[in-house]
CSV table of C-alpha atoms in Angstrom, one decimal:
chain,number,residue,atom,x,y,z
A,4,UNK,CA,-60.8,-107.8,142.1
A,5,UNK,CA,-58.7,-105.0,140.5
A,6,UNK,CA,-57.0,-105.1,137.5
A,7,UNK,CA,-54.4,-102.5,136.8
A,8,UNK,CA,-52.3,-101.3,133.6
A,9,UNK,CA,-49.6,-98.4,133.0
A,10,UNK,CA,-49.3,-95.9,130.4
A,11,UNK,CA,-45.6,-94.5,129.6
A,12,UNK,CA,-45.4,-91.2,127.4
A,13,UNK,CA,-41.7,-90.5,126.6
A,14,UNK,CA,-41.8,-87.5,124.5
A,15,UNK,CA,-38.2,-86.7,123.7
A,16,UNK,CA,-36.9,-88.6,120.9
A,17,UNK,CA,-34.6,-85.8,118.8
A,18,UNK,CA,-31.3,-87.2,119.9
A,19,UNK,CA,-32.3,-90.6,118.3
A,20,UNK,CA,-34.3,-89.7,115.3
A,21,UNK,CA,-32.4,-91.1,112.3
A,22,UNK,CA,-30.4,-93.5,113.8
A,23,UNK,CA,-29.9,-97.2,114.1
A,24,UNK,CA,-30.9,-98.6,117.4
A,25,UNK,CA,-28.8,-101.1,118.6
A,26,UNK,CA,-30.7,-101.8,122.1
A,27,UNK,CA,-33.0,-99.8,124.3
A,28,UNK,CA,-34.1,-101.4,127.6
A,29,UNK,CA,-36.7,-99.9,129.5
A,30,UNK,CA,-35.7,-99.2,133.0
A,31,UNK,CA,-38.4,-99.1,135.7
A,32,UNK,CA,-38.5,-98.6,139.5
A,33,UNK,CA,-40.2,-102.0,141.2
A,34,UNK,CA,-41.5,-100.6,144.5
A,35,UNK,CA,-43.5,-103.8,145.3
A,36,UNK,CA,-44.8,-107.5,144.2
A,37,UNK,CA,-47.5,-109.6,145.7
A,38,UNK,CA,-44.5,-112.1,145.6
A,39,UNK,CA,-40.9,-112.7,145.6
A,40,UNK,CA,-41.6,-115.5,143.4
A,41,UNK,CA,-40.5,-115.2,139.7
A,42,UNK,CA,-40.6,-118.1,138.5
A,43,UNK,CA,-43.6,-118.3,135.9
A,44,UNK,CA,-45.6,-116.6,133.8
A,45,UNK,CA,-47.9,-114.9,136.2
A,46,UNK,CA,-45.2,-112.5,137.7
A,47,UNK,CA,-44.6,-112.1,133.9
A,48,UNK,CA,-45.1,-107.9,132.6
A,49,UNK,CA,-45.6,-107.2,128.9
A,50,UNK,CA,-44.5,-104.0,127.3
A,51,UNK,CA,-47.0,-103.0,124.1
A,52,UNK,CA,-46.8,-99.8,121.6
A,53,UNK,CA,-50.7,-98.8,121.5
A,54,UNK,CA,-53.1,-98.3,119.2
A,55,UNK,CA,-54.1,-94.7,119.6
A,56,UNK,CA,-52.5,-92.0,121.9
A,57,UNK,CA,-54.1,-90.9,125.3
A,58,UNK,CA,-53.9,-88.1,127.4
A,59,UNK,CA,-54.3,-87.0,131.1
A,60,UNK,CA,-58.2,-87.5,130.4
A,61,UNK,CA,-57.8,-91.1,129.1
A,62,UNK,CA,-59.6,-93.4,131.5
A,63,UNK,CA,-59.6,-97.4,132.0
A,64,UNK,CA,-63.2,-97.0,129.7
A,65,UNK,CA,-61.0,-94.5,126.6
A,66,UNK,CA,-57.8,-96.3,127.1
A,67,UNK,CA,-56.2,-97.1,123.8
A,68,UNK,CA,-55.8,-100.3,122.8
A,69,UNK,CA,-52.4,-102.6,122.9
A,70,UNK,CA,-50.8,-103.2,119.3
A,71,UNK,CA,-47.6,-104.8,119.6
A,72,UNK,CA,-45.8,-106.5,122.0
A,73,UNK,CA,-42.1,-105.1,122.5
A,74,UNK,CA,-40.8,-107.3,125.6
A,75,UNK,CA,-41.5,-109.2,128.3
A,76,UNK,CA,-39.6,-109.7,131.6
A,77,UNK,CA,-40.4,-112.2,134.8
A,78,UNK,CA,-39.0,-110.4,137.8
A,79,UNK,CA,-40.5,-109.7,141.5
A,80,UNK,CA,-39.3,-106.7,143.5
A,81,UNK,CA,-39.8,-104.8,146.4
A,82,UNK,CA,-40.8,-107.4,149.5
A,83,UNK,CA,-38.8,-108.8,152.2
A,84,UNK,CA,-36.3,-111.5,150.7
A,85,UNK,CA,-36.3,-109.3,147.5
A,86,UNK,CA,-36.0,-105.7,147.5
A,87,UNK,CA,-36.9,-102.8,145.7
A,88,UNK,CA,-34.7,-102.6,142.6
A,89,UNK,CA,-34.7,-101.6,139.0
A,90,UNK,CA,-35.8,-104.1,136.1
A,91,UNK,CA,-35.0,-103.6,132.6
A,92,UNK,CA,-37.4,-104.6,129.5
A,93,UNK,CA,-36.1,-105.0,126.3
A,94,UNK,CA,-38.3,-102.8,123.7
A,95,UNK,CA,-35.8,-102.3,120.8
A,96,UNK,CA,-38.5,-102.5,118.4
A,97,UNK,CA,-40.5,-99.8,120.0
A,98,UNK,CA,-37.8,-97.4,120.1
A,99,UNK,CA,-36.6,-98.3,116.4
A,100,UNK,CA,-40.2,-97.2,115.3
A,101,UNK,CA,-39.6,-94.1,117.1
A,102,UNK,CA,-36.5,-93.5,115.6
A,103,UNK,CA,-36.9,-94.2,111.9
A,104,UNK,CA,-40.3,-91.7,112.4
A,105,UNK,CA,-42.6,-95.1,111.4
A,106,UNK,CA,-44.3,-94.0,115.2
A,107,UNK,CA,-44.0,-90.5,116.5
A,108,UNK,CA,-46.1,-91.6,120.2
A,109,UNK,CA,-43.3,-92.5,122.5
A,110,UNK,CA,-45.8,-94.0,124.0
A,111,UNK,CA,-46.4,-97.4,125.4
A,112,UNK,CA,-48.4,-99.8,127.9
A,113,UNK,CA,-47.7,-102.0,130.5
A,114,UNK,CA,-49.6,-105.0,131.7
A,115,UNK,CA,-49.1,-108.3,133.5
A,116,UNK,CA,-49.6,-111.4,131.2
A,117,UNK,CA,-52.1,-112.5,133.3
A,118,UNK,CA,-54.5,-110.0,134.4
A,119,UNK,CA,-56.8,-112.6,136.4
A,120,UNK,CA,-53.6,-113.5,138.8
A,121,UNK,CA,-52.8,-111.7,141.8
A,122,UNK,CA,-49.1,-112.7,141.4
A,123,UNK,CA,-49.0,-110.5,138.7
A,124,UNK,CA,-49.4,-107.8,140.6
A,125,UNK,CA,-46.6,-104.8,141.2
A,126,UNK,CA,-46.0,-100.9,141.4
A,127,UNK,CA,-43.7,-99.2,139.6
A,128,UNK,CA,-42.4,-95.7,140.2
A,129,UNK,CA,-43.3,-92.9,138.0
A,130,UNK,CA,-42.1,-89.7,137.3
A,131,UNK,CA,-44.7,-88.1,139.6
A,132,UNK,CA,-43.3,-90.4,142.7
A,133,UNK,CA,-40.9,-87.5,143.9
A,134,UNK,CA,-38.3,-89.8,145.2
A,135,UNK,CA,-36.3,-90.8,141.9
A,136,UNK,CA,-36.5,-93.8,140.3
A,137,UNK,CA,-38.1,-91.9,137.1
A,138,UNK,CA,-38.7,-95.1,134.4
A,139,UNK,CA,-36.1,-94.2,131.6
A,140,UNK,CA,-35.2,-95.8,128.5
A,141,UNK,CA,-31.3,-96.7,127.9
A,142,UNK,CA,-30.6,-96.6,124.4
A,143,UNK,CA,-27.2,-97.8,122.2
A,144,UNK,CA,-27.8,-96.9,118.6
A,145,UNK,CA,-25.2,-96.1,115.4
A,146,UNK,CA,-25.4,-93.2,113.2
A,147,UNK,CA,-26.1,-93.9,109.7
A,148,UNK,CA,-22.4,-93.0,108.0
A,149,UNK,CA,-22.8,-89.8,105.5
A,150,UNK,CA,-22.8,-90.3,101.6
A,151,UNK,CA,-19.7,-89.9,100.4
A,152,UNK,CA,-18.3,-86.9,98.6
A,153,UNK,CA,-15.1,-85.9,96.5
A,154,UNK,CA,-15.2,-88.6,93.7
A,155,UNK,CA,-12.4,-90.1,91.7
A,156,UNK,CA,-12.2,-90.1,88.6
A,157,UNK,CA,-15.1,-86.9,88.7
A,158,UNK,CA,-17.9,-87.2,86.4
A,159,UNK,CA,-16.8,-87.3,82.8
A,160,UNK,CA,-12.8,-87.5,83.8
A,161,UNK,CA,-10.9,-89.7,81.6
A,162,UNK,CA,-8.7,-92.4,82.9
A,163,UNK,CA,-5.6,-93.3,81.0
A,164,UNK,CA,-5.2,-97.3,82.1
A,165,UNK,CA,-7.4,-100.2,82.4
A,166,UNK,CA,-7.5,-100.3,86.0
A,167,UNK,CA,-8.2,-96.9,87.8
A,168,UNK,CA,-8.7,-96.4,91.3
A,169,UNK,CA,-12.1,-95.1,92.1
A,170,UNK,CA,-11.8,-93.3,95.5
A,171,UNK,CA,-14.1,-91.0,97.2
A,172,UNK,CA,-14.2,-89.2,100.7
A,173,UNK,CA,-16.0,-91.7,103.2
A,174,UNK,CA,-17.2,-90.0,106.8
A,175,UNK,CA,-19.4,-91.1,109.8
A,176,UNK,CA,-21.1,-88.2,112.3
A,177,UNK,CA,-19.7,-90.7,115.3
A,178,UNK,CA,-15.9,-90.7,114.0
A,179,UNK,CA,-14.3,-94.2,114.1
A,180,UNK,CA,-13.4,-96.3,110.5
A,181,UNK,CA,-14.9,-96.2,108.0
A,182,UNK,CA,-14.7,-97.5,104.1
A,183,UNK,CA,-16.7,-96.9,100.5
A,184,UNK,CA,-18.8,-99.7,99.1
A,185,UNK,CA,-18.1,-99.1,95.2
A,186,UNK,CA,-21.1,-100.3,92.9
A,187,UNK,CA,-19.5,-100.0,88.9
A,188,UNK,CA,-21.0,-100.5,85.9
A,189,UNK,CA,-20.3,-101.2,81.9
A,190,UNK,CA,-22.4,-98.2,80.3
A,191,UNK,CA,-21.2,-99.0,76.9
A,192,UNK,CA,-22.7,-102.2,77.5
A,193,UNK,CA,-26.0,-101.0,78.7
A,194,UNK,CA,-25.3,-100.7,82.4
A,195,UNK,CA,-23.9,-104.4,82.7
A,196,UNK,CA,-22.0,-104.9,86.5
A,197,UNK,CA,-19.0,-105.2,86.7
A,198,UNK,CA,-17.9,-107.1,89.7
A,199,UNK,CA,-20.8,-107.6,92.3
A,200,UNK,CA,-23.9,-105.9,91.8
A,201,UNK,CA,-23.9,-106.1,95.6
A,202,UNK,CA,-20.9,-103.7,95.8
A,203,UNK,CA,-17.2,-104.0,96.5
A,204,UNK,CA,-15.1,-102.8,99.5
A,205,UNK,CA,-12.7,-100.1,99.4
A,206,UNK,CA,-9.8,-99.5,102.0
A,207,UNK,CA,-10.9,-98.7,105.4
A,208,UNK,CA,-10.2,-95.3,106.7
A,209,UNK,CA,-10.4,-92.9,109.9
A,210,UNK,CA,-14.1,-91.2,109.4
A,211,UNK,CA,-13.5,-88.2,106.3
A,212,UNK,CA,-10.8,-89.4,104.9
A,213,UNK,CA,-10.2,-90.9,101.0
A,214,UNK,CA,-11.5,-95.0,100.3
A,215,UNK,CA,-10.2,-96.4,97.7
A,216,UNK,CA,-11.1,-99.7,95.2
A,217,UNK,CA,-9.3,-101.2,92.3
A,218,UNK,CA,-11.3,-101.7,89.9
A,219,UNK,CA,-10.9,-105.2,87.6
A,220,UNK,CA,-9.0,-104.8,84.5
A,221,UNK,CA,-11.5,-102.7,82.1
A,222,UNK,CA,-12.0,-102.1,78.3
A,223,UNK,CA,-10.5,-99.3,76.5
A,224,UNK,CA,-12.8,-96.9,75.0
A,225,UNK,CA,-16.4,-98.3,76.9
A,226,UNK,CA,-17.3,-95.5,79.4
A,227,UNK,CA,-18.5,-96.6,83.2
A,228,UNK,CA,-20.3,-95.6,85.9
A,229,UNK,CA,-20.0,-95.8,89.9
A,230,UNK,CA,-21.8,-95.3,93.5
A,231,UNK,CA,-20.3,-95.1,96.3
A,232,UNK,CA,-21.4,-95.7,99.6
A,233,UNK,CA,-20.2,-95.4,103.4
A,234,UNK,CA,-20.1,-98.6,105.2
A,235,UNK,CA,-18.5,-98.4,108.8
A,236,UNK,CA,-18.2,-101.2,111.4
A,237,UNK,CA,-21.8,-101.9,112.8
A,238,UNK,CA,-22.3,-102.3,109.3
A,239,UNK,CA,-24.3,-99.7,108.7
A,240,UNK,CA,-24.2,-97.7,105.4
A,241,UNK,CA,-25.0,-94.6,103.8
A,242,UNK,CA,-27.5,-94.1,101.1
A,243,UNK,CA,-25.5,-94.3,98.0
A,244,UNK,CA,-23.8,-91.2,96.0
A,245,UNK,CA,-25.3,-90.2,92.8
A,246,UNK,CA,-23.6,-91.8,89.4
A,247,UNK,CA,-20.4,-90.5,88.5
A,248,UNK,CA,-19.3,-91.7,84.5
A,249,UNK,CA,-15.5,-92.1,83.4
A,250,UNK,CA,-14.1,-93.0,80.4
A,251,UNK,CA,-11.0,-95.6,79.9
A,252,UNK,CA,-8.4,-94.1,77.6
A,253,UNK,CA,-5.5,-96.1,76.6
A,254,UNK,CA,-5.2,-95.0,72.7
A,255,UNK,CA,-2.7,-92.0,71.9
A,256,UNK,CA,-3.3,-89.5,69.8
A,257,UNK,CA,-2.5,-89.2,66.1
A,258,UNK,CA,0.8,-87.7,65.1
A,259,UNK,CA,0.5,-83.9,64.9
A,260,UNK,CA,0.9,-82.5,61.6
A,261,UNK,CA,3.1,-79.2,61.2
A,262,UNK,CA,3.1,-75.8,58.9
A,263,UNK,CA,4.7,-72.8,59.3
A,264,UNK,CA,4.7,-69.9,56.9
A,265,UNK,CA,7.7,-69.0,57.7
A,266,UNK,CA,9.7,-71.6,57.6
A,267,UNK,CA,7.8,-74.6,55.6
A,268,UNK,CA,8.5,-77.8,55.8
A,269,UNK,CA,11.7,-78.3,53.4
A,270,UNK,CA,12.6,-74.8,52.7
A,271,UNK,CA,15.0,-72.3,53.6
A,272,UNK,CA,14.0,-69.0,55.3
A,273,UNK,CA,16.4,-66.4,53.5
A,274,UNK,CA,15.0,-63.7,56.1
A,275,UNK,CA,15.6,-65.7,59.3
A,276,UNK,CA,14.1,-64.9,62.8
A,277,UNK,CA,11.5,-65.8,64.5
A,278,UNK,CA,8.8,-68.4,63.9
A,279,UNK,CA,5.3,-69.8,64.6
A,280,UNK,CA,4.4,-73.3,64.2
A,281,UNK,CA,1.0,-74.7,64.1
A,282,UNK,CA,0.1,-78.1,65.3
A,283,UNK,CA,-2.7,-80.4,64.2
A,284,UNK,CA,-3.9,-83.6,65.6
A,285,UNK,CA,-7.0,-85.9,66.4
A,286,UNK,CA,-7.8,-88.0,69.4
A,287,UNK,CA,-11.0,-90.4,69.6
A,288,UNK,CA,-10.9,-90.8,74.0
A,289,UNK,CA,-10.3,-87.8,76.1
A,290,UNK,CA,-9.7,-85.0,73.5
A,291,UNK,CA,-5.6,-83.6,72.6
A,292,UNK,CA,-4.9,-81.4,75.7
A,293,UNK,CA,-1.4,-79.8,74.2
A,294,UNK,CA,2.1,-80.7,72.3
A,295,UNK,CA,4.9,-80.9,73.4
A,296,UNK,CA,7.6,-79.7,70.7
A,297,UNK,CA,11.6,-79.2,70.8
A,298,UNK,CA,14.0,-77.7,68.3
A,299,UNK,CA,16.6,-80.4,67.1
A,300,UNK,CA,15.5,-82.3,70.2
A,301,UNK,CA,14.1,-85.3,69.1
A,302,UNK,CA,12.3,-86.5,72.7
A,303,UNK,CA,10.7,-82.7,72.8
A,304,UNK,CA,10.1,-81.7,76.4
A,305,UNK,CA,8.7,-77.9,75.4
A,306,UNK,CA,4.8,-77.4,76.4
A,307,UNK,CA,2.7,-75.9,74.5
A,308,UNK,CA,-0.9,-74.3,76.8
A,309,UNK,CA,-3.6,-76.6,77.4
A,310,UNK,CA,-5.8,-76.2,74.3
A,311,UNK,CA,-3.2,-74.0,72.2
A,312,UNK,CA,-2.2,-75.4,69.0
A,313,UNK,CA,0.7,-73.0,68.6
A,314,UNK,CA,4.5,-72.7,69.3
A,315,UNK,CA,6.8,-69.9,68.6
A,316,UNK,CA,10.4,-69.8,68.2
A,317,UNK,CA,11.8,-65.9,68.9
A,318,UNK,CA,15.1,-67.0,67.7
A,319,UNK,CA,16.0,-69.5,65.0
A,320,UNK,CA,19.5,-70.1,64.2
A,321,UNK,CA,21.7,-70.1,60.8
A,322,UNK,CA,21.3,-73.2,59.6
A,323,UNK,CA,19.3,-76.6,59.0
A,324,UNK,CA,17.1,-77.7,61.6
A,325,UNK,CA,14.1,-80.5,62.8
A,326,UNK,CA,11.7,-78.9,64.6
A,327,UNK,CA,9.9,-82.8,66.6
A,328,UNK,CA,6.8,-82.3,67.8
A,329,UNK,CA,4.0,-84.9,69.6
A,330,UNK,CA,0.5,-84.6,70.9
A,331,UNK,CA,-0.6,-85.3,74.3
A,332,UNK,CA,-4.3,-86.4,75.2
A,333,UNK,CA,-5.8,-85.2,78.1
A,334,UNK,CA,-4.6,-88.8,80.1
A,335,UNK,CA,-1.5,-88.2,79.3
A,336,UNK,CA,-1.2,-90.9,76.3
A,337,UNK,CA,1.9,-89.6,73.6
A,338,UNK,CA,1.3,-89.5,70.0
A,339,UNK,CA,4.3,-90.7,67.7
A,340,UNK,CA,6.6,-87.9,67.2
A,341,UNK,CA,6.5,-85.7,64.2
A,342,UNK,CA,9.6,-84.2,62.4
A,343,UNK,CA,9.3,-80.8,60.6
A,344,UNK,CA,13.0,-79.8,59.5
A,345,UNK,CA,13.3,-76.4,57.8
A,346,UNK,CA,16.9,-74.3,57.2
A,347,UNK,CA,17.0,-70.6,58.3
A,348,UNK,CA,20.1,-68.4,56.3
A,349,UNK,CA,19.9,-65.2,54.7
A,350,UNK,CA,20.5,-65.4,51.0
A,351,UNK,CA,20.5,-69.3,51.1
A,352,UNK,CA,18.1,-70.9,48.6
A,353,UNK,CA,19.1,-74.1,49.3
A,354,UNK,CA,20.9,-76.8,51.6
A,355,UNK,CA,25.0,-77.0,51.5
């Protein structure tokens, strides 16, 4: 009595490394079974990874031996009353190890469940055959989606409300939808969650655009963190983004003092012209990013630069006049407005 086995080396595995196998069914040629019958577990073939690698030298006395089984099928092909045809074995697993890099063989062996049955016995072709019916391996698998990029707010932004939008830019190498799985926590309360520490779901998008997630309402002045990852339909989902810290801002600046030294606060210029005001004020969130200032304007809609703490008026007419002038934090928040009034006349020494 014979006994026979079959050793499958499939050495091309670049398209797949990385990704998430769905299914991979091994497809093989049956040329012939000692029976058409397929009803038990003698016409059954088993599909193992190995324990070792072989070669061309390998022999039935050096073969490796079988680890795992990946799949089993019961089939008869290739007599009269059931003709030659192709079977598929399922050997996800297998394929999965080759993938993720946790087996870098491709190789595998084939045996009938029961090796002291001639039932069991079949030919397969084989890539040396010459007349097709090379054994191949159909595989469905998912790409992993990309870790997201492009965050808002960026890392050490301030937000001016008490429920931002964190968004960041979501993609996946095979296209379709795709949204961000936002993880956020309370740093100012030693990295307590906020929401699920499991992650919540943004807005589904086409693959590279924005996601976006609302946070809860949060506390003004505690500074948070966030990851993001890409989640797409499978699910599958990306590693997650590096932390990216914000801080909520609600609480306007002080209201700017004002001094000029040529025109103080309560005086008359006798000389006239031009003037320069300087502005002073104090913000504890995200800093005073300018003022805004207007002549006799009470709501003053002037600009000063980001970061410049100076305004100057080429031109100040005859007369008595309120210079009002308000910070504005780098959120945006408005300081109460400040009134410096002044009178510019020659020869004047005092109001009419």
């Amino acid at each position: 009595t014979n006994t026979f086995r079959s050793l499958l080396f499939f050495h091309d595995w670049a398209g797949v490394r990385g990704k998430h196998i769905l299914d991979a069914q091994l497809q093989l040629w049956n040329s012939y079974s000692s029976t058409c019958t397929a009803n038990s577990s003698n016409e059954q073939v088993d599909v193992y990874t190995l324990g070792s690698a072989w070669t061309y030298l390998t022999t039935w006395n050096t073969q490796p031996s079988l680890a795992i089984k990946q799949g089993s099928a019961i089939f008869a092909h290739g007599r009269t009353g059931c003709a030659a045809a192709y079977q598929n074995i399922t050997i996800t697993g297998a394929v999965a190890k080759w993938a993720d890099y946790t087996d870098s063989t491709g190789m595998l062996g084939m045996v009938s469940t029961s090796e002291t049955s001639t039932l069991g016995y079949k030919r397969f072709y084989s890539a040396q055959t010459g007349a097709g019916g090379v054994p191949s391996i159909v595989v469905t698998y998912n790409s992993y989606p990309s870790v997201p990029t492009s965050f808002s707010p960026f890392s050490g932004q301030s937000w001016g409300g008490l429920t931002p939008i964190l968004s960041a830019v979501v993609a996946d190498p095979d296209g379709g939808y795709v949204q961000g799985k936002f993880f956020l926590q309370d740093t100012t309360t030693g990295n307590s969650w906020v929401g699920p520490s499991t992650g919540s779901y943004g807005k589904t998008v086409t693959s590279g655009q924005r996601s976006g997630f609302t946070t809860p309402t949060l506390t003004n002045g505690h500074t948070y963190r966030f990851q993001v990852q890409s989640s797409d339909t499978v699910p599958d989902v990306s590693a997650a983004s590096a932390w990216t810290s914000f801080l909520i801002d609600t609480t306007a600046p002080s209201a700017p003092t004002v001094s000029s030294t040529q025109y103080p606060s309560g005086s008359w210029n006798t000389a006239g012209g031009a003037g320069t005001f300087t502005f002073a004020a104090t913000d504890s969130g995200s800093g005073v990013d300018h003022y805004l200032y207007g002549l006799d304007t009470p709501t003053p809609g002037s600009a000063t630069a980001t970061a410049t703490a100076t305004a100057t008026l080429a031109t100040v007419p005859d007369g008595w006049h309120t210079l009002y002038v308000r910070a504005v934090d780098k959120v945006g928040n408005l300081s109460a407005v400040t009134s410096h009034a002044f009178g510019a006349a020659p020869a004047v020494t005092s109001p009419a």
